[in-house]
PDB file of C-alpha atoms in Angstrom:
ATOM      1  CA  UNK A 112       5.751 -24.705 -13.195  1.00 68.00           C
ATOM      2  CA  UNK A 113       3.642 -26.017 -16.220  1.00 79.00           C
ATOM      3  CA  UNK A 114       0.864 -24.469 -16.067  1.00 81.00           C
ATOM      4  CA  UNK A 115       2.259 -21.048 -16.958  1.00 86.00           C
ATOM      5  CA  UNK A 116       1.006 -21.707 -20.380  1.00 86.00           C
ATOM      6  CA  UNK A 117      -2.287 -21.330 -19.173  1.00 87.00           C
ATOM      7  CA  UNK A 118      -1.797 -18.122 -16.407  1.00 91.00           C
ATOM      8  CA  UNK A 119       1.078 -16.319 -17.892  1.00 89.00           C
ATOM      9  CA  UNK A 120       2.208 -15.061 -14.470  1.00 92.00           C
ATOM     10  CA  UNK A 121       6.235 -13.563 -15.220  1.00 91.00           C
ATOM     11  CA  UNK A 122       8.230 -15.574 -13.793  1.00 85.00           C
ATOM     12  CA  UNK A 123       9.791 -12.313 -11.751  1.00 85.00           C
ATOM     13  CA  UNK A 124       6.053 -11.785 -10.875  1.00 89.00           C
ATOM     14  CA  UNK A 125       5.237 -15.104  -9.696  1.00 89.00           C
ATOM     15  CA  UNK A 126       6.938 -15.164  -5.725  1.00 87.00           C
ATOM     16  CA  UNK A 127       6.021 -11.486  -4.851  1.00 87.00           C
ATOM     17  CA  UNK A 128       2.333 -12.148  -6.288  1.00 88.00           C
ATOM     18  CA  UNK A 129       2.303 -15.757  -3.671  1.00 87.00           C
ATOM     19  CA  UNK A 130       3.745 -13.182  -1.506  1.00 84.00           C
ATOM     20  CA  UNK A 131       1.214 -11.578  -1.551  1.00 83.00           C
ATOM     21  CA  UNK A 132      -1.733 -12.927  -0.977  1.00 84.00           C
ATOM     22  CA  UNK A 133      -0.383 -14.173   2.099  1.00 81.00           C
ATOM     23  CA  UNK A 134      -0.316 -10.603   3.341  1.00 76.00           C
ATOM     24  CA  UNK A 135      -3.927 -10.159   1.343  1.00 78.00           C
ATOM     25  CA  UNK A 136      -5.062 -13.430   3.252  1.00 78.00           C
ATOM     26  CA  UNK A 137      -5.137 -15.870   0.632  1.00 81.00           C
ATOM     27  CA  UNK A 138      -2.964 -18.054   1.345  1.00 82.00           C
ATOM     28  CA  UNK A 139      -5.615 -20.884   0.252  1.00 86.00           C
ATOM     29  CA  UNK A 140      -7.133 -18.823  -2.338  1.00 89.00           C
ATOM     30  CA  UNK A 141      -3.543 -19.112  -4.461  1.00 90.00           C
ATOM     31  CA  UNK A 142      -4.368 -21.883  -7.088  1.00 91.00           C
ATOM     32  CA  UNK A 143      -8.089 -19.440  -7.609  1.00 93.00           C
ATOM     33  CA  UNK A 144      -5.809 -16.204  -7.669  1.00 93.00           C
ATOM     34  CA  UNK A 145      -3.914 -18.241 -10.234  1.00 93.00           C
ATOM     35  CA  UNK A 146      -6.729 -18.371 -12.312  1.00 94.00           C
ATOM     36  CA  UNK A 147      -7.990 -15.560 -12.037  1.00 95.00           C
ATOM     37  CA  UNK A 148      -4.640 -14.068 -12.986  1.00 95.00           C
ATOM     38  CA  UNK A 149      -5.336 -15.251 -16.886  1.00 95.00           C
ATOM     39  CA  UNK A 150      -8.767 -13.877 -16.655  1.00 96.00           C
ATOM     40  CA  UNK A 151      -7.692 -10.518 -15.740  1.00 97.00           C
ATOM     41  CA  UNK A 152      -5.190 -10.114 -18.371  1.00 96.00           C
ATOM     42  CA  UNK A 153      -8.061 -10.910 -20.284  1.00 96.00           C
ATOM     43  CA  UNK A 154      -9.912  -7.921 -19.038  1.00 97.00           C
ATOM     44  CA  UNK A 155      -7.950  -5.620 -19.561  1.00 97.00           C
ATOM     45  CA  UNK A 156      -7.249  -6.398 -23.709  1.00 95.00           C
ATOM     46  CA  UNK A 157      -4.738  -9.357 -23.178  1.00 95.00           C
ATOM     47  CA  UNK A 158      -1.773  -7.326 -22.453  1.00 95.00           C
ATOM     48  CA  UNK A 159       2.115  -7.010 -22.780  1.00 94.00           C
ATOM     49  CA  UNK A 160       2.903  -8.054 -18.611  1.00 93.00           C
ATOM     50  CA  UNK A 161       5.694  -6.356 -17.691  1.00 92.00           C
ATOM     51  CA  UNK A 162       5.918  -4.251 -14.517  1.00 87.00           C
ATOM     52  CA  UNK A 163       4.596  -2.050 -14.696  1.00 91.00           C
ATOM     53  CA  UNK A 164       1.459  -3.911 -16.420  1.00 95.00           C
ATOM     54  CA  UNK A 165       1.933  -7.710 -14.647  1.00 94.00           C
ATOM     55  CA  UNK A 166       1.437  -5.445 -11.422  1.00 93.00           C
ATOM     56  CA  UNK A 167      -1.831  -4.141 -12.946  1.00 96.00           C
ATOM     57  CA  UNK A 168      -2.635  -7.428 -14.067  1.00 96.00           C
ATOM     58  CA  UNK A 169      -1.861  -8.894 -10.427  1.00 94.00           C
ATOM     59  CA  UNK A 170      -3.814  -6.954  -7.729  1.00 93.00           C
ATOM     60  CA  UNK A 171      -6.811  -7.181 -10.695  1.00 96.00           C
ATOM     61  CA  UNK A 172      -6.709 -11.316 -10.362  1.00 94.00           C
ATOM     62  CA  UNK A 173      -6.020 -10.116  -6.358  1.00 91.00           C
ATOM     63  CA  UNK A 174      -9.502  -7.736  -6.338  1.00 93.00           C
ATOM     64  CA  UNK A 175     -11.342 -10.711  -8.102  1.00 94.00           C
ATOM     65  CA  UNK A 176     -10.501 -13.536  -6.336  1.00 92.00           C
ATOM     66  CA  UNK A 177     -11.155 -11.488  -2.967  1.00 88.00           C
ATOM     67  CA  UNK A 178     -14.661  -9.893  -4.210  1.00 90.00           C
ATOM     68  CA  UNK A 179     -15.647 -13.653  -6.041  1.00 92.00           C
ATOM     69  CA  UNK A 180     -16.609 -10.834  -9.469  1.00 95.00           C
ATOM     70  CA  UNK A 181     -15.821 -12.863 -12.860  1.00 95.00           C
ATOM     71  CA  UNK A 182     -14.905 -10.885 -16.161  1.00 95.00           C
ATOM     72  CA  UNK A 183     -18.905 -10.529 -16.466  1.00 96.00           C
ATOM     73  CA  UNK A 184     -19.373  -9.104 -13.188  1.00 96.00           C
ATOM     74  CA  UNK A 185     -16.211  -6.620 -13.138  1.00 97.00           C
ATOM     75  CA  UNK A 186     -17.704  -4.611 -16.949  1.00 96.00           C
ATOM     76  CA  UNK A 187     -21.381  -5.025 -15.313  1.00 96.00           C
ATOM     77  CA  UNK A 188     -20.150  -3.642 -11.307  1.00 94.00           C
ATOM     78  CA  UNK A 189     -17.721  -1.408 -13.311  1.00 95.00           C
ATOM     79  CA  UNK A 190     -18.804   2.425 -12.018  1.00 92.00           C
ATOM     80  CA  UNK A 191     -19.399   1.268  -8.328  1.00 89.00           C
ATOM     81  CA  UNK A 192     -15.642  -1.492  -7.874  1.00 92.00           C
ATOM     82  CA  UNK A 193     -12.989   0.204  -5.455  1.00 91.00           C
ATOM     83  CA  UNK A 194      -9.870  -0.736  -7.978  1.00 94.00           C
ATOM     84  CA  UNK A 195      -7.165  -0.836  -7.055  1.00 92.00           C
ATOM     85  CA  UNK A 196      -5.302   2.594  -7.892  1.00 92.00           C
ATOM     86  CA  UNK A 197      -3.408   0.552 -10.507  1.00 94.00           C
ATOM     87  CA  UNK A 198      -5.927  -0.378 -12.299  1.00 96.00           C
ATOM     88  CA  UNK A 199      -7.467   2.865 -12.784  1.00 96.00           C
ATOM     89  CA  UNK A 200      -4.483   4.477 -13.579  1.00 95.00           C
ATOM     90  CA  UNK A 201      -3.577   2.034 -16.653  1.00 97.00           C
ATOM     91  CA  UNK A 202      -7.363   2.457 -17.340  1.00 97.00           C
ATOM     92  CA  UNK A 203      -6.845   6.313 -18.012  1.00 96.00           C
ATOM     93  CA  UNK A 204      -3.456   5.783 -19.387  1.00 96.00           C
ATOM     94  CA  UNK A 205      -1.212   6.503 -17.392  1.00 94.00           C
ATOM     95  CA  UNK A 206       1.263   3.788 -18.264  1.00 94.00           C
ATOM     96  CA  UNK A 207       1.000   3.914 -22.131  1.00 94.00           C
ATOM     97  CA  UNK A 208      -2.078   3.059 -24.219  1.00 94.00           C
ATOM     98  CA  UNK A 209      -2.353  -0.921 -25.104  1.00 94.00           C
ATOM     99  CA  UNK A 210      -0.619  -1.946 -28.566  1.00 92.00           C
ATOM    100  CA  UNK A 211      -4.337  -3.505 -28.895  1.00 91.00           C
ATOM    101  CA  UNK A 212      -5.925  -0.900 -27.630  1.00 94.00           C
ATOM    102  CA  UNK A 213      -8.102  -0.058 -24.257  1.00 96.00           C
ATOM    103  CA  UNK A 214     -10.660  -3.164 -23.238  1.00 96.00           C
ATOM    104  CA  UNK A 215     -14.665  -0.802 -23.685  1.00 96.00           C
ATOM    105  CA  UNK A 216     -17.011  -0.401 -22.239  1.00 97.00           C
ATOM    106  CA  UNK A 217     -14.653  -1.402 -18.832  1.00 97.00           C
ATOM    107  CA  UNK A 218     -12.278   1.734 -19.667  1.00 97.00           C
ATOM    108  CA  UNK A 219     -15.553   4.190 -20.206  1.00 97.00           C
ATOM    109  CA  UNK A 220     -17.110   2.972 -17.170  1.00 96.00           C
ATOM    110  CA  UNK A 221     -14.685   3.662 -14.654  1.00 96.00           C
ATOM    111  CA  UNK A 222     -13.179   6.699 -15.920  1.00 96.00           C
ATOM    112  CA  UNK A 223     -16.854   8.568 -16.049  1.00 94.00           C
ATOM    113  CA  UNK A 224     -18.382   6.705 -12.929  1.00 92.00           C
ATOM    114  CA  UNK A 225     -14.664   8.805 -11.194  1.00 90.00           C
ATOM    115  CA  UNK A 226     -14.770  12.151 -13.597  1.00 90.00           C
ATOM    116  CA  UNK A 227     -11.042  11.682 -15.345  1.00 93.00           C
ATOM    117  CA  UNK A 228     -10.054  12.379 -18.641  1.00 94.00           C
ATOM    118  CA  UNK A 229      -8.748   9.974 -20.336  1.00 96.00           C
ATOM    119  CA  UNK A 230      -4.476   9.745 -21.918  1.00 95.00           C
ATOM    120  CA  UNK A 231      -4.640   8.655 -25.546  1.00 92.00           C
ATOM    121  CA  UNK A 232      -0.963   9.533 -26.037  1.00 90.00           C
ATOM    122  CA  UNK A 233       2.580   9.309 -24.609  1.00 90.00           C
ATOM    123  CA  UNK A 234       1.706  10.395 -20.911  1.00 89.00           C
ATOM    124  CA  UNK A 235       5.021  12.375 -21.115  1.00 87.00           C
ATOM    125  CA  UNK A 236       4.302  14.087 -23.601  1.00 89.00           C
ATOM    126  CA  UNK A 237       1.772  16.625 -21.727  1.00 85.00           C
ATOM    127  CA  UNK A 238       3.686  16.711 -18.772  1.00 85.00           C
ATOM    128  CA  UNK A 239       4.373  20.030 -17.684  1.00 88.00           C
ATOM    129  CA  UNK A 240       8.670  20.841 -16.652  1.00 92.00           C
ATOM    130  CA  UNK A 241       9.776  19.430 -13.447  1.00 94.00           C
ATOM    131  CA  UNK A 242      11.312  22.123 -11.261  1.00 96.00           C
ATOM    132  CA  UNK A 243      14.172  20.391  -9.273  1.00 96.00           C
ATOM    133  CA  UNK A 244      15.065  23.178  -7.505  1.00 96.00           C
ATOM    134  CA  UNK A 245      11.882  24.535  -5.882  1.00 96.00           C
ATOM    135  CA  UNK A 246      11.228  21.383  -4.247  1.00 96.00           C
ATOM    136  CA  UNK A 247      15.183  21.179  -3.506  1.00 95.00           C
ATOM    137  CA  UNK A 248      14.270  23.980  -1.553  1.00 95.00           C
ATOM    138  CA  UNK A 249      10.550  22.571  -0.088  1.00 94.00           C
ATOM    139  CA  UNK A 250      12.072  18.972   1.195  1.00 94.00           C
ATOM    140  CA  UNK A 251      15.313  21.344   2.953  1.00 93.00           C
ATOM    141  CA  UNK A 252      12.878  23.807   5.105  1.00 92.00           C
ATOM    142  CA  UNK A 253      11.353  20.197   5.708  1.00 89.00           C
ATOM    143  CA  UNK A 254      13.635  17.989   6.787  1.00 86.00           C
ATOM    144  CA  UNK A 255      17.003  20.406   7.437  1.00 87.00           C
ATOM    145  CA  UNK A 256      19.253  20.738   4.410  1.00 88.00           C
ATOM    146  CA  UNK A 257      22.057  18.527   5.341  1.00 85.00           C
ATOM    147  CA  UNK A 258      19.378  15.762   5.932  1.00 85.00           C
ATOM    148  CA  UNK A 259      18.589  15.911   2.392  1.00 92.00           C
ATOM    149  CA  UNK A 260      20.821  15.480  -1.325  1.00 93.00           C
ATOM    150  CA  UNK A 261      20.060  15.306  -4.926  1.00 94.00           C
ATOM    151  CA  UNK A 262      19.130  11.787  -5.334  1.00 95.00           C
ATOM    152  CA  UNK A 263      16.350  12.543  -2.132  1.00 95.00           C
ATOM    153  CA  UNK A 264      15.035  15.345  -4.331  1.00 96.00           C
ATOM    154  CA  UNK A 265      15.439  12.676  -7.614  1.00 96.00           C
ATOM    155  CA  UNK A 266      13.038   9.824  -5.272  1.00 96.00           C
ATOM    156  CA  UNK A 267      11.372  13.014  -4.396  1.00 96.00           C
ATOM    157  CA  UNK A 268      10.106  13.750  -8.285  1.00 95.00           C
ATOM    158  CA  UNK A 269       9.854  10.378  -8.829  1.00 93.00           C
ATOM    159  CA  UNK A 270       7.803   8.899  -5.938  1.00 91.00           C
ATOM    160  CA  UNK A 271       6.265  11.489  -3.437  1.00 93.00           C
ATOM    161  CA  UNK A 272       4.275   9.474  -1.238  1.00 87.00           C
ATOM    162  CA  UNK A 273       7.029   6.931  -0.877  1.00 89.00           C
ATOM    163  CA  UNK A 274       9.030   9.713  -0.252  1.00 93.00           C
ATOM    164  CA  UNK A 275       7.349  11.285   1.692  1.00 90.00           C
ATOM    165  CA  UNK A 276       6.242   8.369   3.600  1.00 86.00           C
ATOM    166  CA  UNK A 277       9.099   6.773   4.111  1.00 89.00           C
ATOM    167  CA  UNK A 278      11.424   9.922   6.005  1.00 88.00           C
ATOM    168  CA  UNK A 279       7.839  10.090   8.267  1.00 81.00           C
ATOM    169  CA  UNK A 280       8.984   6.675   9.172  1.00 82.00           C
ATOM    170  CA  UNK A 281      12.457   7.193   9.555  1.00 82.00           C
ATOM    171  CA  UNK A 282      11.406  10.202  11.968  1.00 76.00           C
ATOM    172  CA  UNK A 283       9.655   7.441  14.251  1.00 72.00           C
ATOM    173  CA  UNK A 284      12.512   4.712  13.565  1.00 77.00           C
ATOM    174  CA  UNK A 285      15.821   6.650  13.082  1.00 79.00           C
ATOM    175  CA  UNK A 286      18.621   5.358  10.510  1.00 80.00           C
ATOM    176  CA  UNK A 287      18.024   2.236   9.690  1.00 86.00           C
ATOM    177  CA  UNK A 288      20.445   1.530   6.893  1.00 85.00           C
ATOM    178  CA  UNK A 289      22.922   0.356   9.099  1.00 86.00           C
ATOM    179  CA  UNK A 290      21.137  -2.202  10.218  1.00 88.00           C
ATOM    180  CA  UNK A 291      21.976  -5.986   8.574  1.00 89.00           C
ATOM    181  CA  UNK A 292      19.241  -7.250   6.832  1.00 89.00           C
ATOM    182  CA  UNK A 293      18.138  -9.931   8.372  1.00 89.00           C
ATOM    183  CA  UNK A 294      17.543  -8.072  12.169  1.00 88.00           C
ATOM    184  CA  UNK A 295      15.286  -5.419  10.017  1.00 87.00           C
ATOM    185  CA  UNK A 296      13.356  -8.620   8.989  1.00 86.00           C
ATOM    186  CA  UNK A 297      13.238 -10.574  12.150  1.00 87.00           C
ATOM    187  CA  UNK A 298      12.622  -9.446  15.356  1.00 85.00           C
ATOM    188  CA  UNK A 299      14.976 -10.272  17.872  1.00 91.00           C
ATOM    189  CA  UNK A 300      14.542 -12.667  20.793  1.00 93.00           C
ATOM    190  CA  UNK A 301      15.855 -11.962  24.127  1.00 94.00           C
ATOM    191  CA  UNK A 302      19.278 -12.727  23.984  1.00 95.00           C
ATOM    192  CA  UNK A 303      19.841 -12.510  20.923  1.00 95.00           C
ATOM    193  CA  UNK A 304      23.092 -10.009  19.807  1.00 95.00           C
ATOM    194  CA  UNK A 305      23.897  -8.185  16.548  1.00 93.00           C
ATOM    195  CA  UNK A 306      26.999  -6.364  16.189  1.00 93.00           C
ATOM    196  CA  UNK A 307      27.741  -3.569  13.332  1.00 91.00           C
ATOM    197  CA  UNK A 308      29.076  -1.787  12.678  1.00 90.00           C
ATOM    198  CA  UNK A 309      27.432   2.613  13.218  1.00 85.00           C
ATOM    199  CA  UNK A 310      28.907   4.897  11.360  1.00 83.00           C
ATOM    200  CA  UNK A 311      33.327   4.355   9.476  1.00 86.00           C
ATOM    201  CA  UNK A 312      34.985   3.067  12.334  1.00 89.00           C
ATOM    202  CA  UNK A 313      32.358   2.899  15.164  1.00 90.00           C
ATOM    203  CA  UNK A 314      30.363  -0.612  16.122  1.00 92.00           C
ATOM    204  CA  UNK A 315      27.048  -1.020  17.952  1.00 93.00           C
ATOM    205  CA  UNK A 316      26.867  -4.404  20.211  1.00 95.00           C
ATOM    206  CA  UNK A 317      23.071  -4.434  21.146  1.00 94.00           C
ATOM    207  CA  UNK A 318      21.396  -6.940  23.449  1.00 96.00           C
ATOM    208  CA  UNK A 319      17.681  -7.504  23.792  1.00 96.00           C
ATOM    209  CA  UNK A 320      17.627  -8.665  27.753  1.00 96.00           C
ATOM    210  CA  UNK A 321      13.784  -8.272  28.021  1.00 96.00           C
ATOM    211  CA  UNK A 322      10.357  -7.785  27.174  1.00 94.00           C
ATOM    212  CA  UNK A 323       7.994  -6.717  29.237  1.00 93.00           C
ATOM    213  CA  UNK A 324       4.047  -8.146  29.679  1.00 91.00           C
ATOM    214  CA  UNK A 325       2.088  -5.743  27.821  1.00 86.00           C
ATOM    215  CA  UNK A 326       0.151  -2.431  29.237  1.00 79.00           C
ATOM    216  CA  UNK A 327      -3.319  -1.776  28.938  1.00 75.00           C
ATOM    217  CA  UNK A 328      -2.427   0.107  26.688  1.00 64.00           C
ATOM    218  CA  UNK A 329      -0.713  -1.962  24.251  1.00 71.00           C
ATOM    219  CA  UNK A 330       2.689  -0.729  24.747  1.00 75.00           C
ATOM    220  CA  UNK A 331       5.539  -2.630  25.664  1.00 85.00           C
ATOM    221  CA  UNK A 332       9.280  -1.614  27.836  1.00 91.00           C
ATOM    222  CA  UNK A 333      11.498  -3.695  25.980  1.00 94.00           C
ATOM    223  CA  UNK A 334      15.172  -3.228  27.675  1.00 96.00           C
ATOM    224  CA  UNK A 335      17.857  -3.389  25.087  1.00 96.00           C
ATOM    225  CA  UNK A 336      22.060  -3.260  25.937  1.00 96.00           C
ATOM    226  CA  UNK A 337      23.720  -0.621  23.773  1.00 94.00           C
ATOM    227  CA  UNK A 338      27.306  -1.254  24.048  1.00 95.00           C
ATOM    228  CA  UNK A 339      26.549  -2.773  27.632  1.00 93.00           C
ATOM    229  CA  UNK A 340      24.600   0.593  28.295  1.00 95.00           C
ATOM    230  CA  UNK A 341      21.483  -0.772  29.233  1.00 95.00           C
ATOM    231  CA  UNK A 342      18.117   1.162  27.277  1.00 94.00           C
ATOM    232  CA  UNK A 343      13.722   1.286  28.937  1.00 93.00           C
ATOM    233  CA  UNK A 344      12.446   1.832  25.350  1.00 87.00           C
ATOM    234  CA  UNK A 345       8.256   1.492  25.420  1.00 81.00           C
ATOM    235  CA  UNK A 346       6.696   0.504  22.071  1.00 80.00           C
ATOM    236  CA  UNK A 347       3.249  -0.488  21.248  1.00 72.00           C
ATOM    237  CA  UNK A 348       2.576  -4.015  20.299  1.00 77.00           C
ATOM    238  CA  UNK A 349       0.286  -4.341  17.122  1.00 69.00           C
ATOM    239  CA  UNK A 350      -0.751  -8.051  17.696  1.00 72.00           C
ATOM    240  CA  UNK A 351      -2.434  -6.703  20.675  1.00 69.00           C
ATOM    241  CA  UNK A 352      -5.531  -6.893  20.378  1.00 53.00           C
ATOM    242  CA  UNK A 353      -8.870  -5.285  22.363  1.00 50.00           C
ATOM    243  CA  UNK A 354     -12.739  -7.213  22.492  1.00 44.00           C
ATOM    244  CA  UNK A 355     -12.967  -3.026  21.847  1.00 47.00           C
ATOM    245  CA  UNK A 356     -11.137  -3.136  18.655  1.00 56.00           C
ATOM    246  CA  UNK A 357     -13.084  -5.364  16.182  1.00 65.00           C
ATOM    247  CA  UNK A 358     -14.920  -3.482  13.762  1.00 77.00           C
ATOM    248  CA  UNK A 359     -18.392  -3.869  13.005  1.00 87.00           C
ATOM    249  CA  UNK A 360     -19.084  -5.572   9.856  1.00 91.00           C
ATOM    250  CA  UNK A 361     -20.461  -2.924   6.808  1.00 90.00           C
ATOM    251  CA  UNK A 362     -23.818  -4.211   5.396  1.00 86.00           C
ATOM    252  CA  UNK A 363     -26.647  -2.254   3.624  1.00 82.00           C
ATOM    253  CA  UNK A 364     -26.341   0.518   0.828  1.00 82.00           C
ATOM    254  CA  UNK A 365     -25.636   3.573   2.922  1.00 90.00           C
ATOM    255  CA  UNK A 366     -22.818   1.406   4.346  1.00 93.00           C
ATOM    256  CA  UNK A 367     -19.227   1.563   3.277  1.00 94.00           C
ATOM    257  CA  UNK A 368     -17.235  -1.347   3.833  1.00 93.00           C
ATOM    258  CA  UNK A 369     -12.919  -2.149   3.555  1.00 92.00           C
ATOM    259  CA  UNK A 370     -12.978  -4.877   0.064  1.00 89.00           C
ATOM    260  CA  UNK A 371      -9.972  -6.455   1.541  1.00 86.00           C
ATOM    261  CA  UNK A 372      -7.719  -6.514   4.524  1.00 86.00           C
ATOM    262  CA  UNK A 373      -5.465  -4.006   5.123  1.00 86.00           C
ATOM    263  CA  UNK A 374      -4.218   0.094   5.915  1.00 86.00           C
ATOM    264  CA  UNK A 375      -6.487   3.236   5.561  1.00 88.00           C
ATOM    265  CA  UNK A 376      -3.643   5.598   4.211  1.00 84.00           C
ATOM    266  CA  UNK A 377      -5.977   8.118   3.335  1.00 86.00           C
ATOM    267  CA  UNK A 378      -9.345  10.123   4.491  1.00 89.00           C
ATOM    268  CA  UNK A 379     -10.471  11.914   1.465  1.00 91.00           C
ATOM    269  CA  UNK A 380     -13.991  13.003   2.359  1.00 92.00           C
ATOM    270  CA  UNK A 381     -14.392  15.024   6.626  1.00 91.00           C
ATOM    271  CA  UNK A 382     -18.194  14.932   8.347  1.00 91.00           C
ATOM    272  CA  UNK A 383     -21.131  16.926   6.827  1.00 93.00           C
ATOM    273  CA  UNK A 384     -19.237  16.732   3.741  1.00 95.00           C
ATOM    274  CA  UNK A 385     -21.541  16.460   1.174  1.00 95.00           C
ATOM    275  CA  UNK A 386     -21.013  13.212  -1.716  1.00 94.00           C
ATOM    276  CA  UNK A 387     -22.798  11.438  -5.162  1.00 92.00           C
ATOM    277  CA  UNK A 388     -22.723   8.281  -6.280  1.00 89.00           C
ATOM    278  CA  UNK A 389     -18.858   7.177  -7.194  1.00 87.00           C
ATOM    279  CA  UNK A 390     -16.388   9.935  -5.110  1.00 90.00           C
ATOM    280  CA  UNK A 391     -13.345   8.861  -3.842  1.00 91.00           C
ATOM    281  CA  UNK A 392     -13.707   7.979   0.748  1.00 94.00           C
ATOM    282  CA  UNK A 393     -10.514   6.643   1.131  1.00 93.00           C
ATOM    283  CA  UNK A 394      -7.122   5.444  -0.381  1.00 91.00           C
ATOM    284  CA  UNK A 395      -6.521   2.082   1.282  1.00 90.00           C
ATOM    285  CA  UNK A 396      -2.839   0.186   1.018  1.00 85.00           C
ATOM    286  CA  UNK A 397      -2.349  -4.118   1.101  1.00 79.00           C
ATOM    287  CA  UNK A 398       0.482  -5.127  -0.060  1.00 69.00           C
ATOM    288  CA  UNK A 399       1.867  -1.270  -2.814  1.00 69.00           C
ATOM    289  CA  UNK A 400      -1.436  -2.139  -3.989  1.00 81.00           C
ATOM    290  CA  UNK A 401      -3.269   1.239  -3.118  1.00 84.00           C
ATOM    291  CA  UNK A 402      -6.914   1.587  -3.493  1.00 89.00           C
ATOM    292  CA  UNK A 403      -9.296   3.945  -3.968  1.00 90.00           C
ATOM    293  CA  UNK A 404     -12.460   3.351  -1.991  1.00 92.00           C
ATOM    294  CA  UNK A 405     -15.885   5.202  -4.208  1.00 91.00           C
ATOM    295  CA  UNK A 406     -19.198   6.222  -2.423  1.00 91.00           C
ATOM    296  CA  UNK A 407     -21.451   3.584  -2.783  1.00 89.00           C
ATOM    297  CA  UNK A 408     -24.369   5.437  -2.431  1.00 90.00           C
ATOM    298  CA  UNK A 409     -25.053  10.019  -2.604  1.00 92.00           C
ATOM    299  CA  UNK A 410     -25.448  11.682   0.493  1.00 94.00           C
ATOM    300  CA  UNK A 411     -23.979  13.352   3.251  1.00 95.00           C
ATOM    301  CA  UNK A 412     -21.629  11.408   5.317  1.00 95.00           C
ATOM    302  CA  UNK A 413     -22.982  10.409   8.530  1.00 94.00           C
ATOM    303  CA  UNK A 414     -19.556   8.934  10.817  1.00 92.00           C
ATOM    304  CA  UNK A 415     -16.316   7.752   9.975  1.00 92.00           C
ATOM    305  CA  UNK A 416     -15.572   4.967  11.448  1.00 89.00           C
ATOM    306  CA  UNK A 417     -11.363   5.119  10.889  1.00 87.00           C
ATOM    307  CA  UNK A 418      -8.105   7.156  10.696  1.00 83.00           C
ATOM    308  CA  UNK A 419      -5.111   7.241   8.608  1.00 81.00           C
ATOM    309  CA  UNK A 420      -3.415   3.824   9.966  1.00 78.00           C
ATOM    310  CA  UNK A 421      -5.849   1.616  10.896  1.00 82.00           C
ATOM    311  CA  UNK A 422      -5.562  -1.465   9.317  1.00 83.00           C
ATOM    312  CA  UNK A 423      -8.500  -3.006   8.548  1.00 87.00           C
ATOM    313  CA  UNK A 424     -10.495  -6.734   7.673  1.00 85.00           C
ATOM    314  CA  UNK A 425     -12.335  -7.572   4.602  1.00 86.00           C
ATOM    315  CA  UNK A 426     -15.627  -5.901   4.890  1.00 89.00           C
ATOM    316  CA  UNK A 427     -14.560  -3.760   8.239  1.00 91.00           C
ATOM    317  CA  UNK A 428     -17.616  -0.647   8.235  1.00 93.00           C
ATOM    318  CA  UNK A 429     -15.515   2.664   6.912  1.00 94.00           C
ATOM    319  CA  UNK A 430     -18.317   5.460   6.396  1.00 95.00           C
ATOM    320  CA  UNK A 431     -21.624   5.794   6.990  1.00 95.00           C
ATOM    321  CA  UNK A 432     -23.515   7.776   4.553  1.00 95.00           C
ATOM    322  CA  UNK A 433     -27.106   9.001   4.607  1.00 92.00           C
TER     323      UNK A 433
END
């Protein structure tokens, strides 16, 4: 609509950003997110918004809405805010130098508080040569020679974390690329049947027979018929939440909370570690937006309330520092 003249969200990003906001529980704040997009753009220096810089602006806009921040608060609290990783990478210079230069004092505050050195030239100019042979050997040793192609090696070189996460997913769920897209995205219901080519010359017919009631541990037995043969598959139902799973909210300067809903994908510390204010504690992933959670105070890590893979809500307690 005509409000694009106000927020300047690129057309290709608009629907993605709307979907992200829904997944982050910010659906009702969509009009505010659009306004914050324009404000976030100015915070970052009124930059050209193309992939990947448009994602940086969108990540910051959603972060500002979820944390109730305006431009001045972002600048004033830059040393302690748990900015999305894309924003930190942009300010460091990892996607290049914007035409108008980096915004100050925001850049200096963010980098100095994280002990990061700025990149003031083309990022690729300082990258060392990549050893494809070494990576190919490593991947084949880890996943098996027949499962690694030249395409896999290139994918690992470009996106090592994403590739590793995919291979871990594949190890659990197997080869899912043969599934019809609608079945992959939308769960089957009892009585549904799907017919697809599982390999060249071989068709597979799968029918969902029944879904049992959840057990105490949150698992269910799902019964399928695969080409007429009955399979009984235990699965974990993530929607089954017990009272004990409700997390305590962070309160006080020595308790670090989650800045938004997401999944903990990395822990940088262990109990007993000594940390300084601003040190990285954990990494949170929320709809392709990764955020490094910094320590809000200096001290000793007393308690870690989460594990890698845990789902958290906004302000859920992650770490206690004493």
